[in-house]
Amino acid sequence: MSDKVFALLTVISSGIFGLAVAMVTSRLSTRREDRTFKRQLIRERIEATRALYEDALSALETLYVQRGRGSKDEQASLTRLLARLALRSTDEIRTQFDIATQATLEWAAQYSQTEPEEMSGMLFVKSGTDKYRKEAEKLYPIFHENFFKIKTMMVEHLKELENQV
């Protein structure tokens, strides 16, 4: 074999090897970037779900503290929250949130009957509220149980999502 043929074969094989290395490196780099992008997307979804669940628990607490009474803005916010839950959470969580909300409203309806009424700047204590107070006392554990059940379900769902990363 002559030196010219050997040199030509060396140049051709070096070029092919260089192209192969470039293609493999590019492919591996693209895969790594895809995995990083997907991981980041999953993390963003988890954070959005976490923020949604925080808003949902906060809305239940607000409903409880305000004894089921809220402004139109708060009612609109709760409606929007229900829509966000429908899009981002599981059917079980959405159903349990509805149950917890209903339990809160039922307790609040009874409890509000026991509160004094304000007339002309004066508070008047109502008589005959004992039956409402007793009913509110019966309903409070149901509210409390449903609140902690939804909270537990949300925490477990977030853990499941985090395990996917």
mmCIF file of C-alpha atoms in Angstrom:
data_model
loop_
_atom_site.group_PDB
_atom_site.id
_atom_site.type_symbol
_atom_site.label_atom_id
_atom_site.label_comp_id
_atom_site.label_asym_id
_atom_site.label_seq_id
_atom_site.Cartn_x
_atom_site.Cartn_y
_atom_site.Cartn_z
ATOM 1 C CA MET A 1 0.000 0.000 0.000
ATOM 2 C CA SER A 2 1.384 3.349 -0.930
ATOM 3 C CA ASP A 3 1.758 6.258 1.425
ATOM 4 C CA LYS A 4 -0.833 8.302 -0.477
ATOM 5 C CA VAL A 5 -3.507 5.614 -0.181
ATOM 6 C CA PHE A 6 -2.694 5.125 3.495
ATOM 7 C CA ALA A 7 -2.921 8.885 4.116
ATOM 8 C CA LEU A 8 -6.231 9.049 2.251
ATOM 9 C CA LEU A 9 -7.686 6.137 4.273
ATOM 10 C CA THR A 10 -6.479 7.744 7.508
ATOM 11 C CA VAL A 11 -8.145 11.070 6.624
ATOM 12 C CA ILE A 12 -11.426 9.390 5.624
ATOM 13 C CA SER A 13 -11.551 7.178 8.737
ATOM 14 C CA SER A 14 -10.691 10.133 10.985
ATOM 15 C CA GLY A 15 -13.470 12.180 9.398
ATOM 16 C CA ILE A 16 -16.028 9.398 9.798
ATOM 17 C CA PHE A 17 -14.970 8.851 13.409
ATOM 18 C CA GLY A 18 -15.215 12.616 14.080
ATOM 19 C CA LEU A 19 -18.728 12.755 12.628
ATOM 20 C CA ALA A 20 -19.798 9.720 14.670
ATOM 21 C CA VAL A 21 -18.477 11.293 17.877
ATOM 22 C CA ALA A 22 -20.277 14.568 17.092
ATOM 23 C CA MET A 23 -23.565 12.746 16.416
ATOM 24 C CA VAL A 24 -23.374 10.649 19.602
ATOM 25 C CA THR A 25 -22.456 13.694 21.700
ATOM 26 C CA SER A 26 -25.311 15.699 20.212
ATOM 27 C CA ARG A 27 -27.792 12.901 20.818
ATOM 28 C CA LEU A 28 -26.704 12.411 24.453
ATOM 29 C CA SER A 29 -26.818 16.159 25.078
ATOM 30 C CA THR A 30 -30.332 16.421 23.631
ATOM 31 C CA ARG A 31 -31.558 13.538 25.803
ATOM 32 C CA ARG A 32 -30.103 15.156 28.932
ATOM 33 C CA GLU A 33 -31.743 18.485 28.089
ATOM 34 C CA ASP A 34 -35.081 16.741 27.461
ATOM 35 C CA ARG A 35 -34.918 14.973 30.829
ATOM 36 C CA THR A 36 -34.001 18.235 32.570
ATOM 37 C CA PHE A 37 -36.884 20.040 30.849
ATOM 38 C CA LYS A 38 -39.383 17.322 31.752
ATOM 39 C CA ARG A 39 -38.183 17.267 35.366
ATOM 40 C CA GLN A 40 -38.536 21.056 35.590
ATOM 41 C CA LEU A 41 -42.025 20.889 34.085
ATOM 42 C CA ILE A 42 -43.069 18.271 36.652
ATOM 43 C CA ARG A 43 -41.658 20.423 39.477
ATOM 44 C CA GLU A 44 -43.633 23.426 38.239
ATOM 45 C CA ARG A 45 -46.819 21.340 38.133
ATOM 46 C CA ILE A 46 -46.191 20.126 41.678
ATOM 47 C CA GLU A 47 -45.719 23.694 42.905
ATOM 48 C CA ALA A 48 -48.886 24.821 41.133
ATOM 49 C CA THR A 49 -50.801 21.940 42.736
ATOM 50 C CA ARG A 50 -49.295 22.765 46.145
ATOM 51 C CA ALA A 51 -50.400 26.408 45.788
ATOM 52 C CA LEU A 52 -53.880 25.239 44.758
ATOM 53 C CA TYR A 53 -54.166 22.978 47.802
ATOM 54 C CA GLU A 54 -52.985 25.780 50.088
ATOM 55 C CA ASP A 55 -55.679 28.031 48.609
ATOM 56 C CA ALA A 56 -58.307 25.309 49.059
ATOM 57 C CA LEU A 57 -57.441 24.721 52.728
ATOM 58 C CA SER A 58 -57.326 28.470 53.307
ATOM 59 C CA ALA A 59 -60.783 28.840 51.736
ATOM 60 C CA LEU A 60 -62.188 26.164 54.073
ATOM 61 C CA GLU A 61 -60.612 27.895 57.072
ATOM 62 C CA THR A 62 -62.059 31.234 55.951
ATOM 63 C CA LEU A 63 -65.481 29.658 55.506
ATOM 64 C CA TYR A 64 -65.232 28.298 59.053
ATOM 65 C CA VAL A 65 -63.991 31.519 60.640
ATOM 66 C CA GLN A 66 -66.614 33.634 58.895
ATOM 67 C CA ARG A 67 -69.340 31.141 59.833
ATOM 68 C CA GLY A 68 -70.213 30.519 56.191
ATOM 69 C CA ARG A 69 -70.767 34.189 55.475
ATOM 70 C CA GLY A 70 -68.712 35.722 52.731
ATOM 71 C CA SER A 71 -68.755 38.580 50.315
ATOM 72 C CA LYS A 72 -69.533 38.198 46.630
ATOM 73 C CA ASP A 73 -65.810 38.402 45.909
ATOM 74 C CA GLU A 74 -65.123 35.550 48.323
ATOM 75 C CA GLN A 75 -67.897 33.479 46.764
ATOM 76 C CA ALA A 76 -66.464 34.151 43.303
ATOM 77 C CA SER A 77 -63.034 33.178 44.591
ATOM 78 C CA LEU A 78 -64.429 29.917 45.968
ATOM 79 C CA THR A 79 -66.118 29.178 42.634
ATOM 80 C CA ARG A 80 -62.844 29.787 40.810
ATOM 81 C CA LEU A 81 -61.077 27.566 43.312
ATOM 82 C CA LEU A 82 -63.553 24.758 42.604
ATOM 83 C CA ALA A 83 -62.831 25.112 38.899
ATOM 84 C CA ARG A 84 -59.074 24.952 39.523
ATOM 85 C CA LEU A 85 -59.576 21.852 41.681
ATOM 86 C CA ALA A 86 -61.577 20.251 38.883
ATOM 87 C CA LEU A 87 -58.666 20.767 36.496
ATOM 88 C CA ARG A 88 -55.717 19.911 38.750
ATOM 89 C CA SER A 89 -56.733 17.479 41.471
ATOM 90 C CA THR A 90 -58.051 13.964 41.613
ATOM 91 C CA ASP A 91 -61.743 13.059 41.622
ATOM 92 C CA GLU A 92 -61.417 11.810 45.206
ATOM 93 C CA ILE A 93 -59.931 15.094 46.419
ATOM 94 C CA ARG A 94 -62.557 17.130 44.582
ATOM 95 C CA THR A 95 -65.351 15.001 46.067
ATOM 96 C CA GLN A 96 -63.877 15.229 49.577
ATOM 97 C CA PHE A 97 -63.479 19.006 49.220
ATOM 98 C CA ASP A 98 -67.173 19.256 48.334
ATOM 99 C CA ILE A 99 -68.042 17.140 51.394
ATOM 100 C CA ALA A 100 -65.815 19.266 53.645
ATOM 101 C CA THR A 101 -67.325 22.479 52.275
ATOM 102 C CA GLN A 102 -70.841 21.184 52.829
ATOM 103 C CA ALA A 103 -69.979 20.103 56.393
ATOM 104 C CA THR A 104 -68.580 23.567 57.092
ATOM 105 C CA LEU A 105 -71.688 25.280 55.751
ATOM 106 C CA GLU A 106 -74.027 22.991 57.717
ATOM 107 C CA TRP A 107 -72.125 23.676 60.943
ATOM 108 C CA ALA A 108 -72.034 27.419 60.185
ATOM 109 C CA ALA A 109 -75.787 27.550 59.535
ATOM 110 C CA GLN A 110 -76.513 26.107 62.975
ATOM 111 C CA TYR A 111 -73.816 28.040 64.817
ATOM 112 C CA SER A 112 -74.843 31.398 63.343
ATOM 113 C CA GLN A 113 -78.322 30.903 64.827
ATOM 114 C CA THR A 114 -76.773 31.042 68.319
ATOM 115 C CA GLU A 115 -74.942 34.339 67.816
ATOM 116 C CA PRO A 116 -76.330 37.618 69.139
ATOM 117 C CA GLU A 117 -77.985 39.950 66.637
ATOM 118 C CA GLU A 118 -77.051 43.568 66.237
ATOM 119 C CA MET A 119 -79.829 46.145 66.039
ATOM 120 C CA SER A 120 -79.324 49.884 66.200
ATOM 121 C CA GLY A 121 -75.775 49.422 67.448
ATOM 122 C CA MET A 122 -76.814 47.104 70.283
ATOM 123 C CA LEU A 123 -76.364 43.356 70.587
ATOM 124 C CA PHE A 124 -79.372 41.241 71.447
ATOM 125 C CA VAL A 125 -78.989 37.691 72.668
ATOM 126 C CA LYS A 126 -81.660 35.463 71.201
ATOM 127 C CA SER A 127 -83.587 33.023 73.313
ATOM 128 C CA GLY A 128 -84.374 29.475 72.248
ATOM 129 C CA THR A 129 -80.980 28.938 70.645
ATOM 130 C CA ASP A 130 -80.168 25.849 72.676
ATOM 131 C CA LYS A 131 -81.344 23.480 69.916
ATOM 132 C CA TYR A 132 -79.094 25.270 67.380
ATOM 133 C CA ARG A 133 -76.133 25.157 69.747
ATOM 134 C CA LYS A 134 -76.592 21.425 70.312
ATOM 135 C CA GLU A 135 -76.890 20.790 66.590
ATOM 136 C CA ALA A 136 -73.761 22.875 65.941
ATOM 137 C CA GLU A 137 -71.917 20.855 68.603
ATOM 138 C CA LYS A 138 -72.950 17.637 66.835
ATOM 139 C CA LEU A 139 -71.878 18.955 63.438
ATOM 140 C CA TYR A 140 -68.490 20.342 64.504
ATOM 141 C CA PRO A 141 -66.741 16.932 64.765
ATOM 142 C CA ILE A 142 -68.034 16.081 61.282
ATOM 143 C CA PHE A 143 -66.581 19.318 59.920
ATOM 144 C CA HIS A 144 -63.314 18.726 61.778
ATOM 145 C CA GLU A 145 -63.009 15.139 60.514
ATOM 146 C CA ASN A 146 -63.700 16.135 56.907
ATOM 147 C CA PHE A 147 -61.248 19.035 57.083
ATOM 148 C CA PHE A 148 -58.413 16.795 58.261
ATOM 149 C CA LYS A 149 -59.360 14.101 55.762
ATOM 150 C CA ILE A 150 -59.089 16.505 52.824
ATOM 151 C CA LYS A 151 -55.847 17.885 54.224
ATOM 152 C CA THR A 152 -54.384 14.361 54.493
ATOM 153 C CA MET A 153 -55.527 13.473 50.977
ATOM 154 C CA MET A 154 -53.881 16.591 49.572
ATOM 155 C CA VAL A 155 -50.591 15.916 51.371
ATOM 156 C CA GLU A 156 -50.564 12.311 50.124
ATOM 157 C CA HIS A 157 -51.296 13.429 46.569
ATOM 158 C CA LEU A 158 -48.403 15.907 46.700
ATOM 159 C CA LYS A 159 -46.083 13.152 47.961
ATOM 160 C CA GLU A 160 -47.159 10.927 45.056
ATOM 161 C CA LEU A 161 -46.422 13.722 42.606
ATOM 162 C CA GLU A 162 -43.023 14.377 44.189
ATOM 163 C CA ASN A 163 -42.118 10.687 43.929
ATOM 164 C CA GLN A 164 -42.574 10.919 40.166
ATOM 165 C CA VAL A 165 -39.685 13.368 39.833
#
